């Protein structure tokens, strides 16, 4: 009996002692070993602190306006940069005289930035390169003007692992406001993007979830792209419960800046969601309204580059596959946005609408159906003729829902876009 | 029951606590390397520091094709610990022993034809973790010494370029993170310049090759008798073709970032001398993340059309966000523009 009690006491003591030892190092779990705090006017000290930053440091920037040339953090772990809130702590990079971005973060494992506004850099606003466990929270990344003079990306994690962007706001990017590129595992949620060329773009990024965001007033609301010649293929992207609306602005990506064929320069004004060459995508429960060229478009690399086949490899497949689109709410105005007529892809959309009218004079709408599919399938590579070889799956309530643009024959007399969605209706959903 | 148990509990707790806490690894005791405060503290040079007269064991070296930095005049030295040697490697930088210093001094020629020292950059291979560390030293106005300086600095200067013409600019001394950007590959900081192929030439006025001299004096081991690769001298139009010279220039000036694992890995533009994939080299390659830097152009390189090639456009710019390289260049390298323009004009699609 006595031995039994002792045994129990020993176990309790052991557990207790282990807990005690663990508790002696709370900084390993959540806290930071070094905590620094700065105010406006201390820009030089702040830049120095960033340069000499050690593992497990948090830096607090008090309310106020700071002016920086640029800032950078490299090759450390467990770092937090925090402000008093996006309306209170403002980092102004308009004095930038060198380099590609306002704040550059490279090779940081465990990086958090929260509660501040970054504005008006010459290049990108915040680029986070090759980092892991990246958390961007309550960060506003803004250019005061929205034209081709602004930088490419506002919030720009690239080649990262495990990225969470939430409660952020991006404005004025001449590419994408929130851009996640060549990254594995990313979440974008509760964010807003306004007056960018693309509100949000997920590019060559795998395992991304994009939900409860609002992308509005951009050229195009939301893009999921895979481009060739990059470090990894994207895919396995889910986007749901987003509000994607009134994306009808002209495309102010500097003409061709992002390629006249590839990239965001391609996005037609009035695009809600564009899926390009990406596979394993589920797009559902979104409100996609008043993007007045096309609510959703699904296109292959061949749509914009006849040589796309030459670029195929493990990292790139031009044909989008396994695209599931269901239960979105879509509304569109009767007329195209005026900017679409001036845009190279926009003109194609207008041409498709015109051709549909020619084929079917009873179509009283000048607009296109909600979903455009370029109709370029893996049949072009396999020489088969299946009606839906790449598993495009659509389940929507809207009428005048779909057009297969028959893009391969667009320049020929045989061109006949068709609106029959039946081969693409989901069987399982 | 309760009374005799209390001391036992306390004792058991104490033993267990001590036992479990001992399981944590002991802290490393080795001294942490710290860069010294002043360049003179190292004793690399003898006499007036500005003369950069090396002490015994401090080896001056040159590169076949060097990196361009605003027409800066550069002096390069390697300091190996006594009794050690670097080991030859066919690819990448030589394999240097622990505690090696690599010293690179930056100066410019002013309109009075005086050499004005600006900064000295150090790389040190820390024996504690076998990792290279960077530090920068800023020369004082009296030109007597340079002090540790992590912040970078904008320095207005008027220099004479390679043709003796005056150029006014604001020289950008990099901060220590800027240094890392070019020197990091796959998260590992490494030297860039002292690659065997870029050291493998005979310095003007000397009888034998630089690497052969190093091998003969015991500074370099493992140097093969033949087949040591050689990077062309980008200025040598007698011995090398435009293509070879252009590729050597791009290798040295661009490929530390524009390579797999480099800072510009995400762009897919790779400019190493041995790169054979024409798309990665930029031929008819659309930019990925060039931003406004692409200048409204569609392709990195269009064979025969330098005026519409982004690569040349960005080399020919000094605007932040457009200028390439992004760092350490505030004036256009005119001679390089001429070479790259000729290369794009005349070189057939690879």
XYZ file of C-alpha atoms in Angstrom:
779
model
C 0.000 0.000 0.000
C 2.722 2.409 1.020
C 4.784 1.621 -2.054
C 1.740 2.224 -4.189
C 1.284 5.721 -2.729
C 4.947 6.508 -3.197
C 4.787 5.492 -6.815
C 1.938 7.895 -7.389
C 3.718 10.680 -5.599
C 6.774 10.076 -7.726
C 4.738 10.341 -10.900
C 3.091 13.564 -9.760
C 6.461 14.993 -8.805
C 7.907 14.072 -12.162
C 5.087 15.621 -14.099
C 5.212 18.698 -11.911
C 8.922 19.091 -12.357
C 8.739 18.716 -16.110
C 6.078 21.371 -16.225
C 8.234 23.621 -14.075
C 11.187 23.302 -16.402
C 9.049 23.992 -19.431
C 7.544 27.020 -17.817
C 10.942 28.500 -17.177
C 11.222 29.204 -20.895
C 7.924 30.730 -21.990
C 9.701 32.573 -24.797
C 10.150 29.292 -26.643
C 6.432 28.946 -26.973
C 5.015 32.331 -27.680
C 6.888 35.225 -26.197
C 10.001 36.997 -27.401
C 13.322 37.138 -25.622
C 14.091 40.646 -26.823
C 11.453 43.334 -26.847
C 12.135 46.722 -28.386
C 9.897 49.739 -28.714
C 10.338 52.850 -30.818
C 8.480 56.040 -31.671
C 8.342 58.454 -34.597
C 11.631 60.315 -35.105
C 13.640 57.195 -34.281
C 13.780 55.955 -37.872
C 17.560 55.562 -37.861
C 17.457 53.497 -34.675
C 14.653 51.398 -36.113
C 16.498 50.690 -39.351
C 19.547 49.728 -37.284
C 17.444 47.484 -35.041
C 16.060 45.698 -38.091
C 19.570 45.151 -39.446
C 20.998 43.837 -36.213
C 17.898 41.929 -35.171
C 18.458 38.682 -33.255
C 16.359 35.553 -33.052
C 13.207 35.929 -30.976
C 12.791 39.690 -31.109
C 9.623 41.735 -31.160
C 9.706 45.359 -32.216
C 6.847 47.662 -31.349
C 6.372 50.854 -33.342
C 4.284 53.361 -31.456
C 1.546 55.396 -33.070
C 2.734 58.033 -35.521
C 4.176 58.532 -38.962
C 7.603 57.152 -39.855
C 9.582 57.860 -43.019
C 11.913 55.218 -44.367
C 14.051 54.697 -47.422
C 13.658 50.961 -47.025
C 13.787 48.322 -44.309
C 14.964 44.744 -44.297
C 15.193 41.709 -42.078
C 17.172 38.631 -43.067
C 18.065 35.173 -41.809
C 16.618 35.091 -38.335
C 13.859 33.244 -36.510
C 10.830 34.200 -34.463
C 10.379 37.866 -35.252
C 7.413 40.128 -34.681
C 6.983 43.652 -35.984
C 3.971 45.304 -34.459
C 2.352 48.700 -34.672
C -0.396 50.393 -32.698
C -2.875 49.680 -35.481
C -3.158 50.363 -39.195
C -4.720 53.785 -38.587
C -2.099 54.750 -36.058
C 1.323 53.453 -37.080
C 2.147 54.612 -40.613
C 5.364 53.683 -42.440
C 5.929 55.945 -45.435
C 8.423 54.692 -48.025
C 8.045 57.510 -50.556
C 11.712 58.461 -50.017
C 12.929 55.098 -51.289
C 16.015 55.558 -53.460
C 17.239 52.020 -54.000
C 16.011 48.486 -54.081
C 12.822 46.795 -55.064
C 10.602 47.189 -52.045
C 9.740 49.082 -48.883
C 10.074 46.263 -46.382
C 11.965 43.140 -47.399
C 11.934 40.019 -45.291
C 14.213 37.167 -46.376
C 14.705 33.762 -44.887
C 12.886 34.283 -41.619
C 11.342 31.348 -39.789
C 8.391 32.625 -37.813
C 7.623 36.137 -38.983
C 4.714 38.232 -37.791
C 3.844 41.735 -38.913
C 0.765 43.323 -37.462
C -1.082 46.543 -36.871
C 0.375 49.110 -39.230
C 0.112 50.788 -42.606
C 2.908 50.667 -45.161
C 2.599 53.134 -48.007
C 4.056 54.530 -51.211
C 7.213 52.528 -51.893
C 8.813 52.593 -55.340
C 8.666 48.838 -55.811
C 6.643 46.361 -53.805
C 5.439 47.398 -50.361
C 6.177 44.317 -48.315
C 8.006 41.400 -49.851
C 8.486 38.282 -47.773
C 10.869 35.919 -49.512
C 11.691 32.311 -48.627
C 10.218 32.439 -45.167
C 8.183 30.058 -43.045
C 5.281 30.568 -40.655
C 4.453 34.002 -41.980
C 1.620 35.906 -40.320
C 0.463 39.226 -41.749
C -2.326 40.688 -39.666
C -4.086 44.051 -39.666
C -1.580 45.403 -42.155
C -2.664 48.015 -44.687
C -0.457 48.245 -47.758
C -1.426 51.246 -49.803
C -0.304 53.447 -52.650
C -1.900 56.884 -52.550
C -2.482 56.807 -56.290
C -3.622 53.893 -58.421
C -1.805 54.054 -61.724
C 1.089 52.518 -63.600
C 3.641 54.409 -61.499
C 2.888 52.338 -58.422
C 4.736 49.229 -57.368
C 3.759 45.746 -58.393
C 2.608 44.015 -55.244
C 1.364 45.412 -51.961
C 1.546 42.302 -49.752
C 3.902 39.852 -51.417
C 4.940 36.582 -49.809
C 6.827 34.475 -52.327
C 8.489 31.071 -52.044
C 7.219 30.741 -48.499
C 5.705 27.962 -46.397
C 2.661 28.370 -44.164
C 1.415 31.882 -44.775
C -1.565 33.472 -43.049
C -2.769 36.869 -44.233
C -5.783 38.160 -42.365
C -7.627 41.411 -41.739
C -5.378 43.191 -44.218
C -6.116 45.849 -46.801
C -4.303 46.477 -50.095
C -4.773 49.367 -52.466
C -3.167 50.756 -55.596
C -0.954 47.847 -56.711
C -0.173 47.840 -60.421
C -0.089 44.061 -60.204
C -1.864 42.386 -57.284
C -2.845 43.888 -53.943
C -2.460 40.628 -52.091
C -0.201 38.270 -53.971
C 0.889 34.850 -52.811
C 3.431 33.309 -55.176
C 5.298 29.999 -55.385
C 4.236 29.214 -51.847
C 3.107 26.056 -50.101
C 0.117 26.365 -47.764
C -1.436 29.810 -47.508
C -4.592 31.300 -46.068
C -5.977 34.692 -47.059
C -9.004 35.677 -44.985
C -10.964 38.705 -43.754
C -8.974 40.915 -46.127
C -9.989 43.683 -48.494
C -8.377 44.780 -51.730
C -9.472 47.861 -53.647
C -8.230 49.784 -56.695
C -5.513 47.308 -57.651
C -5.129 45.692 -61.051
C -5.822 42.363 -59.341
C -7.374 42.420 -55.906
C -5.813 39.138 -54.895
C -3.714 36.673 -56.807
C -2.694 33.139 -55.908
C 0.093 32.184 -58.312
C 1.944 28.867 -58.565
C 0.860 28.344 -54.986
C -0.344 25.034 -53.645
C -2.794 24.361 -50.835
C -4.258 27.815 -50.476
C -7.557 28.803 -48.914
C -9.090 32.180 -49.629
C -12.235 32.990 -47.690
C -14.356 35.794 -46.255
C -12.493 38.470 -48.187
C -13.822 41.428 -50.136
C -12.138 42.224 -53.455
C -13.798 45.229 -55.101
C -13.119 48.160 -57.403
C -10.118 46.469 -59.012
C -9.581 45.610 -62.673
C -10.073 41.970 -61.734
C -11.145 40.694 -58.353
C -9.383 37.406 -57.816
C -6.903 35.457 -59.910
C -5.623 31.914 -59.580
C -2.722 31.531 -62.016
C -0.062 29.017 -62.847
C 2.761 30.391 -64.983
C 5.567 28.468 -66.696
C 9.281 28.417 -65.845
C 8.791 28.878 -62.114
C 9.968 26.921 -59.095
C 6.766 25.024 -58.441
C 3.319 24.221 -59.737
C 0.286 25.553 -57.915
C -3.077 23.928 -57.310
C -5.331 22.674 -54.546
C -6.853 26.085 -53.983
C -10.211 26.676 -52.302
C -11.976 30.018 -52.438
C -15.286 30.440 -50.636
C -17.496 32.962 -48.869
C -15.783 35.880 -50.573
C -17.460 39.040 -51.855
C -15.994 39.837 -55.251
C -17.747 42.824 -56.739
C -17.552 45.880 -58.981
C -14.187 44.977 -60.429
C -14.546 47.037 -63.593
C -11.586 49.421 -63.598
C -9.175 49.856 -66.475
C -6.054 47.696 -66.401
C -3.271 50.047 -65.369
C -0.499 47.486 -65.324
C 2.115 49.378 -67.292
C 1.454 48.259 -70.855
C 3.047 44.877 -71.035
C 4.750 45.238 -67.699
C 3.684 41.810 -66.768
C 3.826 40.444 -70.254
C 1.182 41.031 -72.862
C 0.682 37.297 -72.816
C 1.303 36.200 -69.258
C 0.390 37.791 -66.040
C -1.973 40.347 -64.742
C -1.698 42.684 -67.713
C -3.966 40.096 -69.260
C -6.843 40.471 -66.862
C -9.774 42.039 -68.651
C -11.531 44.909 -66.897
C -14.733 43.582 -65.433
C -13.372 40.172 -64.403
C -14.559 38.679 -61.147
C -12.505 35.498 -60.885
C -9.958 34.264 -63.425
C -8.515 30.773 -63.277
C -5.529 30.376 -65.618
C -3.759 27.050 -66.108
C -4.297 26.145 -62.458
C -5.746 22.816 -61.371
C -7.623 21.322 -58.417
C -9.588 24.454 -57.655
C -12.851 24.696 -55.743
C -14.743 27.956 -56.000
C -17.960 28.035 -53.975
C -20.340 30.098 -51.864
C -18.908 33.357 -53.150
C -20.901 36.465 -53.950
C -19.628 37.501 -57.344
C -21.574 40.506 -58.494
C -21.319 43.398 -60.919
C -18.040 42.358 -62.431
C -19.494 43.348 -65.713
C -17.427 41.493 -68.268
C -17.279 38.037 -66.831
C -17.999 36.665 -63.386
C -15.726 33.638 -63.695
C -13.371 32.673 -66.473
C -11.476 29.424 -66.773
C -8.762 29.528 -69.396
C -5.726 27.531 -70.426
C -2.225 28.714 -71.138
C -3.023 28.200 -74.824
C -5.595 30.982 -74.618
C -2.798 33.500 -74.255
C 0.244 31.704 -75.654
C 0.172 29.347 -78.640
C 3.586 28.034 -77.527
C 2.377 26.971 -74.096
C 2.913 23.297 -74.922
C 6.648 23.900 -75.256
C 6.765 25.067 -71.660
C 5.109 21.980 -70.174
C 7.000 20.103 -67.465
C 6.546 18.908 -63.884
C 6.089 22.498 -62.796
C 3.665 23.614 -65.454
C 0.613 22.281 -67.213
C -1.238 24.817 -69.337
C -4.594 23.007 -69.154
C -6.721 23.690 -66.074
C -8.086 20.473 -64.588
C -10.490 19.482 -61.839
C -12.112 22.870 -61.464
C -15.235 22.772 -59.301
C -17.514 25.799 -59.303
C -20.669 25.620 -57.214
C -23.192 27.539 -55.166
C -21.896 30.994 -55.942
C -24.274 33.919 -56.256
C -23.624 35.825 -59.446
C -25.137 39.039 -60.718
C -24.027 41.142 -63.670
C -25.096 44.401 -65.295
C -26.389 44.395 -68.863
C -23.489 46.317 -70.314
C -19.747 45.840 -70.405
C -17.606 48.299 -68.448
C -16.216 50.880 -70.843
C -12.603 49.907 -70.026
C -13.067 46.439 -71.498
C -13.149 47.801 -75.045
C -9.601 49.123 -74.736
C -8.034 45.944 -73.405
C -6.566 43.151 -75.537
C -8.268 40.340 -73.636
C -11.309 42.519 -73.116
C -11.715 42.827 -76.864
C -11.841 39.045 -77.109
C -14.635 38.959 -74.550
C -16.553 41.563 -76.500
C -16.017 39.541 -79.674
C -17.377 36.395 -78.023
C -20.498 38.257 -76.888
C -20.989 39.598 -80.400
C -20.587 36.175 -81.969
C -23.127 34.682 -79.559
C -25.617 37.301 -80.692
C -24.941 36.545 -84.324
C -25.558 32.862 -83.688
C -28.625 33.479 -81.589
C -30.398 36.738 -82.379
C -32.847 36.027 -79.587
C -30.147 36.790 -77.056
C -31.293 40.186 -75.943
C -28.488 40.600 -73.461
C -25.394 42.311 -74.732
C -23.462 40.706 -71.963
C -21.729 37.376 -71.730
C -22.880 34.456 -69.613
C -21.488 34.353 -66.087
C -18.872 31.686 -66.704
C -16.488 31.655 -69.664
C -14.485 28.556 -70.487
C -11.978 28.830 -73.301
C -12.757 25.251 -74.289
C -9.101 24.390 -74.827
C -8.853 21.006 -73.161
C -6.288 18.253 -72.913
C -7.915 16.890 -76.079
C -5.552 19.156 -77.984
C -2.661 17.185 -76.538
C -4.199 13.698 -76.515
C -6.122 14.036 -79.796
C -9.224 12.627 -78.123
C -12.696 14.084 -78.328
C -14.242 13.657 -74.876
C -16.720 16.432 -74.048
C -15.174 17.267 -70.667
C -11.816 15.549 -70.370
C -10.454 17.856 -67.680
C -13.316 17.654 -65.204
C -14.671 21.138 -65.217
C -17.604 20.801 -62.855
C -20.269 23.477 -62.537
C -23.314 23.591 -60.288
C -24.999 26.961 -60.263
C -28.541 28.324 -60.152
C -28.144 31.221 -62.566
C -29.634 31.263 -66.042
C -27.538 32.106 -69.085
C -24.738 30.576 -67.093
C -22.030 29.347 -69.388
C -20.213 29.789 -72.640
C -17.562 27.579 -74.123
C -15.663 30.125 -76.184
C -14.299 27.556 -78.635
C -11.156 29.661 -78.492
C -9.013 27.461 -80.718
C -11.164 28.276 -83.728
C -11.700 31.910 -82.919
C -9.868 33.185 -85.964
C -11.632 30.786 -88.318
C -15.001 30.631 -90.068
C -15.838 27.527 -88.076
C -15.796 29.450 -84.793
C -18.925 28.628 -82.828
C -18.915 29.409 -79.117
C -21.730 27.507 -77.430
C -23.701 27.940 -74.273
C -24.712 24.386 -73.453
C -23.447 23.737 -69.928
C -24.688 20.147 -69.722
C -21.339 18.395 -70.373
C -19.902 20.346 -67.451
C -22.585 19.860 -64.832
C -21.298 18.259 -61.680
C -22.375 14.681 -61.256
C -21.377 14.191 -57.676
C -22.336 17.449 -56.000
C 0.328 8.931 7.312
C 0.459 12.537 6.193
C 3.317 13.682 8.381
C 6.137 11.354 7.250
C 5.109 11.714 3.633
C 5.781 15.416 3.276
C 9.594 15.247 3.394
C 9.500 12.297 1.046
C 7.400 14.212 -1.432
C 9.718 17.181 -1.188
C 12.781 15.001 -1.688
C 11.308 13.113 -4.628
C 10.214 16.359 -6.219
C 13.674 17.843 -5.830
C 15.427 14.834 -7.315
C 13.003 14.629 -10.206
C 13.293 18.334 -10.884
C 17.066 18.216 -10.935
C 17.011 15.144 -13.099
C 14.633 16.528 -15.699
C 16.319 19.894 -15.893
C 19.688 18.256 -16.481
C 18.336 16.740 -19.647
C 18.467 20.077 -21.409
C 21.544 20.557 -23.559
C 24.263 22.647 -22.049
C 24.858 25.987 -23.677
C 27.748 26.208 -26.063
C 30.683 27.747 -24.349
C 32.693 28.784 -27.410
C 33.396 32.475 -27.726
C 31.110 34.285 -30.107
C 32.948 35.931 -32.980
C 32.497 39.671 -33.148
C 33.756 41.905 -35.923
C 36.203 44.520 -34.662
C 35.265 48.176 -34.427
C 37.806 49.561 -36.888
C 39.448 48.202 -40.009
C 42.858 49.052 -38.530
C 42.124 46.768 -35.553
C 42.682 43.715 -37.728
C 46.233 44.608 -38.741
C 45.709 43.468 -42.304
C 47.803 46.312 -43.686
C 51.044 47.999 -42.855
C 51.924 51.669 -43.051
C 49.234 54.188 -43.849
C 45.985 52.204 -43.987
C 44.859 54.011 -47.108
C 47.728 52.540 -49.092
C 46.321 49.059 -48.433
C 49.828 47.621 -48.279
C 49.226 44.029 -47.239
C 51.094 42.449 -44.352
C 52.598 38.994 -44.808
C 49.809 36.472 -45.288
C 47.381 38.978 -46.765
C 47.051 38.021 -50.419
C 45.981 40.482 -53.069
C 43.957 38.995 -55.907
C 42.099 40.012 -59.047
C 39.171 38.717 -61.025
C 38.995 38.041 -64.719
C 35.582 39.690 -64.948
C 34.671 41.796 -61.905
C 31.329 43.051 -60.628
C 30.504 46.612 -61.631
C 29.844 49.086 -58.819
C 29.550 52.656 -60.085
C 33.042 52.596 -61.617
C 34.412 51.970 -58.131
C 38.078 51.043 -57.857
C 38.292 47.777 -55.981
C 41.092 46.082 -54.084
C 40.615 42.473 -53.073
C 42.500 40.406 -50.518
C 42.245 36.996 -48.929
C 43.653 36.168 -45.517
C 44.010 32.478 -44.707
C 44.955 31.379 -41.193
C 48.683 30.521 -41.070
C 49.477 27.029 -42.295
C 46.149 26.521 -44.044
C 45.174 26.416 -47.689
C 42.035 26.816 -49.724
C 40.820 23.773 -51.636
C 40.098 23.885 -55.336
C 36.491 23.417 -56.460
C 35.435 23.316 -60.092
C 32.122 24.994 -59.354
C 31.322 27.860 -57.036
C 33.821 29.650 -54.817
C 36.993 27.943 -53.623
C 36.566 26.001 -50.417
C 38.175 28.258 -47.818
C 39.331 27.105 -44.381
C 37.728 28.311 -41.161
C 38.702 31.804 -40.050
C 39.372 32.996 -43.591
C 38.839 36.693 -44.238
C 37.939 38.034 -47.668
C 38.488 41.775 -47.937
C 37.073 44.023 -50.620
C 37.853 47.710 -50.597
C 35.826 50.270 -52.565
C 37.204 53.614 -53.669
C 36.712 56.033 -56.553
C 38.901 58.303 -58.586
C 37.910 61.911 -58.029
C 38.257 64.678 -60.649
C 41.688 65.489 -59.205
C 42.675 61.911 -60.008
C 42.965 61.034 -56.347
C 41.804 57.670 -55.064
C 39.133 58.297 -52.430
C 38.314 55.402 -50.118
C 34.614 54.769 -49.464
C 34.024 51.456 -47.768
C 35.619 48.101 -47.005
C 33.558 44.942 -46.928
C 34.634 41.870 -44.969
C 33.555 38.272 -45.201
C 34.680 36.019 -42.371
C 34.219 32.271 -42.095
C 33.322 31.762 -38.462
C 34.914 28.577 -37.085
C 32.142 28.295 -34.472
C 29.462 27.409 -36.997
C 31.403 27.217 -40.293
C 29.252 30.043 -41.630
C 30.349 33.154 -43.454
C 29.547 36.459 -41.769
C 29.492 39.925 -43.369
C 30.500 43.329 -42.102
C 31.015 46.718 -43.646
C 33.441 49.485 -42.725
C 32.949 53.125 -43.663
C 36.069 55.203 -44.314
C 36.356 58.465 -42.427
C 36.765 61.817 -44.119
C 40.430 62.012 -43.111
C 40.926 58.703 -44.940
C 42.857 57.320 -42.001
C 40.625 54.445 -40.977
C 37.237 52.823 -41.524
C 34.677 52.045 -38.816
C 32.150 49.229 -38.480
C 28.980 50.390 -40.152
C 25.905 48.148 -40.544
C 23.465 50.823 -41.690
C 24.565 51.564 -45.217
C 24.930 55.157 -46.367
C 24.186 57.429 -49.266
C 27.359 59.260 -50.204
C 27.313 62.045 -52.814
C 30.423 61.740 -54.958
C 31.854 62.952 -58.247
C 33.937 60.269 -59.874
C 35.874 59.721 -63.034
C 34.572 56.839 -65.086
C 36.706 54.467 -67.137
C 37.033 57.084 -69.890
C 38.051 59.783 -67.430
C 34.704 61.545 -67.686
C 33.131 63.147 -64.627
C 30.034 61.497 -63.193
C 28.160 62.821 -60.180
C 26.074 60.390 -58.218
C 24.933 59.375 -54.777
C 26.921 56.242 -54.026
C 24.904 53.696 -52.077
C 26.937 51.868 -49.514
C 24.915 48.723 -48.773
C 23.679 47.807 -45.322
C 24.489 44.370 -43.946
C 21.188 42.867 -45.115
C 21.851 44.223 -48.589
C 25.142 42.328 -48.493
C 23.305 39.139 -47.619
C 20.880 39.514 -50.517
C 23.588 38.928 -53.083
C 25.616 36.491 -51.002
C 22.833 34.123 -49.941
C 22.091 31.002 -51.923
C 19.612 28.491 -50.525
C 19.780 30.314 -47.208
C 23.555 29.903 -46.973
C 25.777 32.958 -47.076
C 28.708 32.387 -49.410
C 31.463 34.335 -51.168
C 30.693 35.193 -54.793
C 33.812 36.471 -56.506
C 36.636 34.006 -55.754
C 35.515 31.173 -57.971
C 38.305 29.198 -59.588
C 37.121 30.051 -63.074
C 37.110 33.777 -62.356
C 40.540 33.619 -60.680
C 42.022 31.471 -63.434
C 43.956 33.980 -65.507
C 47.312 35.696 -65.592
C 47.208 39.133 -64.044
C 48.703 41.790 -66.312
C 52.457 42.112 -65.817
C 52.890 38.729 -64.177
C 54.546 35.648 -65.534
C 52.265 32.879 -64.344
C 48.604 32.395 -63.667
C 47.084 33.540 -60.406
C 45.846 30.110 -59.352
C 49.168 28.494 -60.266
C 50.957 31.043 -58.085
C 48.630 30.255 -55.207
C 49.176 26.527 -55.635
C 52.961 26.979 -55.808
C 53.022 29.001 -52.610
C 50.825 26.557 -50.730
C 47.723 28.730 -50.548
C 45.702 26.427 -52.764
C 45.506 22.653 -52.774
C 43.947 20.295 -55.287
C 44.448 22.473 -58.364
C 44.253 20.208 -61.429
C 47.089 20.449 -63.911
C 44.690 20.952 -66.796
C 41.054 21.654 -67.546
C 40.544 24.346 -64.957
C 37.533 26.281 -66.233
C 38.105 29.871 -67.226
C 35.622 32.700 -67.264
C 36.248 35.072 -70.168
C 37.459 38.581 -69.474
C 34.432 40.607 -70.542
C 36.632 43.350 -71.993
C 38.880 41.073 -74.033
C 37.490 41.250 -77.560
C 40.663 39.741 -78.997
C 40.364 36.340 -77.389
C 36.640 36.076 -76.777
C 33.447 36.414 -78.782
C 30.715 38.897 -77.973
C 28.619 35.987 -76.738
C 31.339 34.751 -74.366
C 32.012 38.239 -73.048
C 28.358 39.085 -72.567
C 27.658 35.805 -70.813
C 30.660 36.319 -68.532
C 29.447 39.811 -67.673
C 25.909 38.602 -66.922
C 27.298 35.726 -64.864
C 29.307 38.009 -62.606
C 26.868 40.904 -62.385
C 23.530 39.090 -62.310
C 23.824 35.374 -61.609
C 24.472 35.550 -57.861
C 20.767 36.494 -57.602
C 19.494 35.175 -60.926
C 20.134 31.522 -60.194
C 18.286 28.698 -58.498
C 18.314 29.366 -54.774
C 19.391 32.980 -55.325
C 17.513 36.109 -54.390
C 15.777 36.236 -57.786
C 14.969 32.504 -57.909
C 11.282 33.371 -58.112
C 11.703 35.169 -61.431
C 12.810 32.110 -63.399
C 15.475 34.256 -65.105
C 18.799 32.467 -64.627
C 21.940 34.039 -66.016
C 24.792 31.721 -65.021
C 27.564 31.287 -67.574
C 26.678 27.612 -68.007
C 22.915 28.192 -68.333
C 21.775 26.579 -71.577
C 18.000 26.941 -71.389
C 17.127 29.860 -73.635
C 13.907 30.610 -71.777
C 15.700 30.808 -68.420
C 18.275 33.047 -70.101
C 15.478 35.427 -70.988
C 14.972 34.787 -74.687
C 11.287 35.453 -75.358
C 10.692 35.038 -71.638
C 7.931 37.159 -70.157
C 8.655 38.788 -66.802
C 7.027 37.353 -63.701
C 7.381 40.014 -61.059
C 9.142 42.911 -62.752
C 6.490 45.427 -61.775
C 6.784 48.742 -63.576
C 10.449 47.844 -63.999
C 9.648 46.088 -67.250
C 9.052 49.493 -68.782
C 6.111 48.428 -70.876
C 8.134 45.755 -72.643
C 7.043 42.169 -73.017
C 10.160 40.027 -73.098
C 13.414 39.883 -71.199
C 15.349 39.412 -74.441
C 14.192 39.570 -78.043
C 17.000 38.357 -80.282
C 18.023 41.117 -82.655
C 15.920 43.715 -80.844
C 17.824 45.178 -77.875
C 15.583 48.249 -77.802
C 12.634 46.076 -76.796
C 14.519 43.772 -74.437
C 13.741 44.270 -70.749
C 17.195 43.070 -69.716
C 18.925 45.943 -71.490
C 16.228 48.424 -70.457
C 16.774 47.653 -66.789
C 20.573 47.711 -67.052
C 20.231 51.101 -68.705
C 18.128 52.611 -65.921
C 19.031 54.155 -62.574
C 15.444 54.416 -61.294
C 14.743 52.425 -58.119
C 12.325 49.648 -59.003
C 13.667 49.551 -62.555
C 17.454 49.556 -62.237
C 19.189 46.182 -62.295
C 21.063 45.110 -60.294
C 18.747 46.555 -57.648
C 21.633 47.278 -55.294
C 25.031 48.919 -55.515
C 24.555 50.552 -58.883
C 23.464 54.180 -59.256
C 25.093 55.000 -62.588
C 24.735 53.222 -65.910
C 27.646 51.023 -66.918
C 28.030 52.414 -70.432
C 30.585 49.895 -71.649
C 28.386 47.012 -70.503
C 25.363 48.501 -72.228
C 27.355 48.586 -75.452
C 28.360 44.947 -75.039
C 24.911 43.636 -74.085
C 23.290 45.653 -76.867
C 25.709 44.104 -79.351
C 25.048 40.673 -77.903
C 21.284 40.963 -78.212
C 21.619 42.496 -81.683
C 23.910 39.905 -83.129
C 23.617 36.728 -81.175
C 21.312 34.186 -82.674
C 18.669 32.626 -80.484
C 20.549 30.059 -78.440
